[in-house]
């Protein structure tokens, strides 16, 4: 039976047909393959697939304009030529009447692992060539850290990705202090693909060598059970206070590295003057002061690594725990030593903690946007609701553009954005919303024009990531579903109508593009004297292992040992920053600080809701797949709750519950467990938004983003704050409404519905 090599963000795999069933087998070299792979077989012929171009009736018949884009409105099935003609005309209309900044191609999202057909690469190329567009900067993942770290440590990727590797942790670290943990469910995923899930093995090896793990998190499963972590569960959102209390203890007991602070850091005195003691910290975070003091002593007793997960900064004032964690590590003086110091994001994704490849991998080069118009990515609803309004970002004042045409390809804002009821209102503002999708996501259902995209399984591509040594020849396993087309083909056809078809394709077929992209890697190999197979050899072999670069501690080791300055205002680690202080933001002062939340728990909404990444899928992708579906209860997402919180509410395991706050409500199935801090409930993201109706936005499926708050982390970074909010939970009385989350909208044929 033929086997097809292929790759997803959650693992390289082999696919083979057994009769009508697609079998998905993990890559044989993967020591700890992801269960998420088993969502893939259902991707091909699911009823949620978009089979043909579809347009909202009111848009097709009434033309572009603001409208209440309900999820329940009927769609018309139209022909490719008709819809592409209409879209080309719409681009021309918006450019002529409002200028290219009125096109928003933020189009944030993960799409799929192939590097040529990567949806983001294709849409940005198209919109840049069409004359420009308003784009987005930073990510939902790390918005606060991506803006903060360049100020205080250096360029984001070089100071996070490969400075401390899993090999170093296994060999050198004595104490791992993991804020937000390093949940194995998360390192299952790596952008562009991951061939070897090494995290569990590395943590186990460190533990067997005698390393101690300290987990700071509301959830016990955020470190694997076999490392026997000491579990500290502070109140969510208070990590910066805990870090300040630890820092104070180091100073009080003279355990800080004065020489390192003097030689390698700037602003230490400023921060030192603000430190508060362990008793103060205990009063905020709920960890006893003695425990904080004992932990500080342990940190100073050997090689210590402080990790801060992305989740801590995906919250209001999320800059602070990242900065305070860096300051704490600087006080221990081990930044730049193997397995020591500070690392942001280790364990959050599989691309962290690994060495970069020695040669470049194939990627579609990004075209520069000819106009300068952008927003921080998580401000999309603000932008649509408030054109012309002023906002602050990273020391500058900005004005939101007046967007008329929204174009999404490879992302799902009705998955990733906060306060979905508000987003729904924001989606009513532009004249036209276009979405390329393989499946009828909530975003597709709230759009005007839905163009059916192939899935990665239906096209050939190259899977590769800069810190994974395996390049995968992604072989198609099935013909395109219905009338689905590749995003590249859709944009090429539109570019043709707009007069830049040849520039867009450069005259290459998709196969010729793959050969072209491969050439960069082949040349890189040849230049360094490695065997350099040509494209046909690579394609026939199905994969190639690239040589790894050195595990040398990167930029931070060079700074520590080689005296190479950092790219910060002083060339040193900024424990405080005069630059940031000069912005005058009280929500992000010039040194790490604990800033109380603006929406703390109240009598009405007494519980913290952690909405973290789902263990059973990547975000909303393949939510209908086997692994995702098996973990639900009667089709509903599971919410974890502590026995004491369940008892007072009369909730027992398996009950349907209602989570609610001032912004909205959703239903979920309760799982009662003592592996969560009391006072905290957890509901992962990714259950497709399924409101009761266009009038009642209660999500019956369990999407936490009906509850989260749509505010930026601070005026510095304006990062996503979806991780935490406050809610009340009650038992759902009566028969719960059925869940039919993956049903397409009503679609009627409209072969002759073309208006004049
Ligand atoms: N409350 C809360 N919200 C959060 C977070 C949180 O912690 N809490 N985390 C945030 C984070 S870190 C992230 S990264 C975001 C993730 O948000 P997204 O990246 O938007 O989520 P995905 O579900 O991965 O969306 C990708 C979409 O692309 C589609 N797709 C896949 N391949 C293709 C293709 O080839 N072509 C086209 N046209 N489409 C394709 C998929 O069907 C899917 O709908 O969510 C954020 N939202
Ligand atoms: N299986 C799977 N893996 C994924 C993804 C996925 O969708 N599915 N998405 C990937 C993406 S795009 C990203 S950006 C990363 C995100 O990586 P992270 O943001 O690190 O992941 P999360 O699971 O959201 O959060 C990790 C843990 O932080 C803890 N936490 C929450 N709030 C607090 C707090 O205030 N203090 C402390 N100390 N801990 C807290 C929670 O218990 C949570 O389980 O994950 C990646 N990995
Ligand atoms: Mo992310």
PDB file of N, CA and C in Angstrom, residues 26 51 61 128 231 242 244 274 320 424 534 562 666 676:
ATOM      1  N   UNK A  26       2.246   8.232  12.847  1.00  0.00           N
ATOM      2  CA  UNK A  26       3.287   9.194  13.212  1.00  0.00           C
ATOM      3  C   UNK A  26       4.618   8.856  12.543  1.00  0.00           C
ATOM      4  N   UNK A  51     -17.837  23.482   0.001  1.00  0.00           N
ATOM      5  CA  UNK A  51     -17.766  22.735  -1.261  1.00  0.00           C
ATOM      6  C   UNK A  51     -17.665  23.635  -2.480  1.00  0.00           C
ATOM      7  N   UNK A  61     -27.022  40.431  -3.369  1.00  0.00           N
ATOM      8  CA  UNK A  61     -28.169  41.125  -3.964  1.00  0.00           C
ATOM      9  C   UNK A  61     -28.144  42.615  -3.667  1.00  0.00           C
ATOM     10  N   UNK A 128       0.012  42.954  -1.029  1.00  0.00           N
ATOM     11  CA  UNK A 128       1.125  43.880  -1.274  1.00  0.00           C
ATOM     12  C   UNK A 128       1.179  44.259  -2.744  1.00  0.00           C
ATOM     13  N   UNK A 231       4.398  21.859  43.346  1.00  0.00           N
ATOM     14  CA  UNK A 231       3.345  22.635  42.670  1.00  0.00           C
ATOM     15  C   UNK A 231       2.924  23.822  43.518  1.00  0.00           C
ATOM     16  N   UNK A 242       4.723  37.675  42.979  1.00  0.00           N
ATOM     17  CA  UNK A 242       5.536  36.577  43.509  1.00  0.00           C
ATOM     18  C   UNK A 242       7.011  36.769  43.149  1.00  0.00           C
ATOM     19  N   UNK A 244       8.534  39.551  42.517  1.00  0.00           N
ATOM     20  CA  UNK A 244       9.078  40.689  43.267  1.00  0.00           C
ATOM     21  C   UNK A 244       9.417  40.251  44.698  1.00  0.00           C
ATOM     22  N   UNK A 274      12.173  49.546  44.401  1.00  0.00           N
ATOM     23  CA  UNK A 274      10.719  49.301  44.402  1.00  0.00           C
ATOM     24  C   UNK A 274      10.350  47.945  45.011  1.00  0.00           C
ATOM     25  N   UNK A 320       4.512  42.532  32.504  1.00  0.00           N
ATOM     26  CA  UNK A 320       5.187  42.556  33.808  1.00  0.00           C
ATOM     27  C   UNK A 320       5.804  41.222  34.237  1.00  0.00           C
ATOM     28  N   UNK A 424     -18.548  40.345  16.669  1.00  0.00           N
ATOM     29  CA  UNK A 424     -19.699  40.217  15.767  1.00  0.00           C
ATOM     30  C   UNK A 424     -20.203  41.612  15.344  1.00  0.00           C
ATOM     31  N   UNK A 534      19.048  17.270  -5.304  1.00  0.00           N
ATOM     32  CA  UNK A 534      18.187  18.180  -6.062  1.00  0.00           C
ATOM     33  C   UNK A 534      16.731  17.867  -5.720  1.00  0.00           C
ATOM     34  N   UNK A 562      31.442  36.846  25.419  1.00  0.00           N
ATOM     35  CA  UNK A 562      32.252  37.494  24.388  1.00  0.00           C
ATOM     36  C   UNK A 562      32.173  38.998  24.434  1.00  0.00           C
ATOM     37  N   UNK A 666     -21.556  30.876  28.167  1.00  0.00           N
ATOM     38  CA  UNK A 666     -21.448  29.658  27.378  1.00  0.00           C
ATOM     39  C   UNK A 666     -21.732  28.465  28.266  1.00  0.00           C
ATOM     40  N   UNK A 676      -6.659  21.476  39.969  1.00  0.00           N
ATOM     41  CA  UNK A 676      -6.779  22.899  39.634  1.00  0.00           C
ATOM     42  C   UNK A 676      -6.865  23.673  40.946  1.00  0.00           C
TER      43      UNK A 676
END
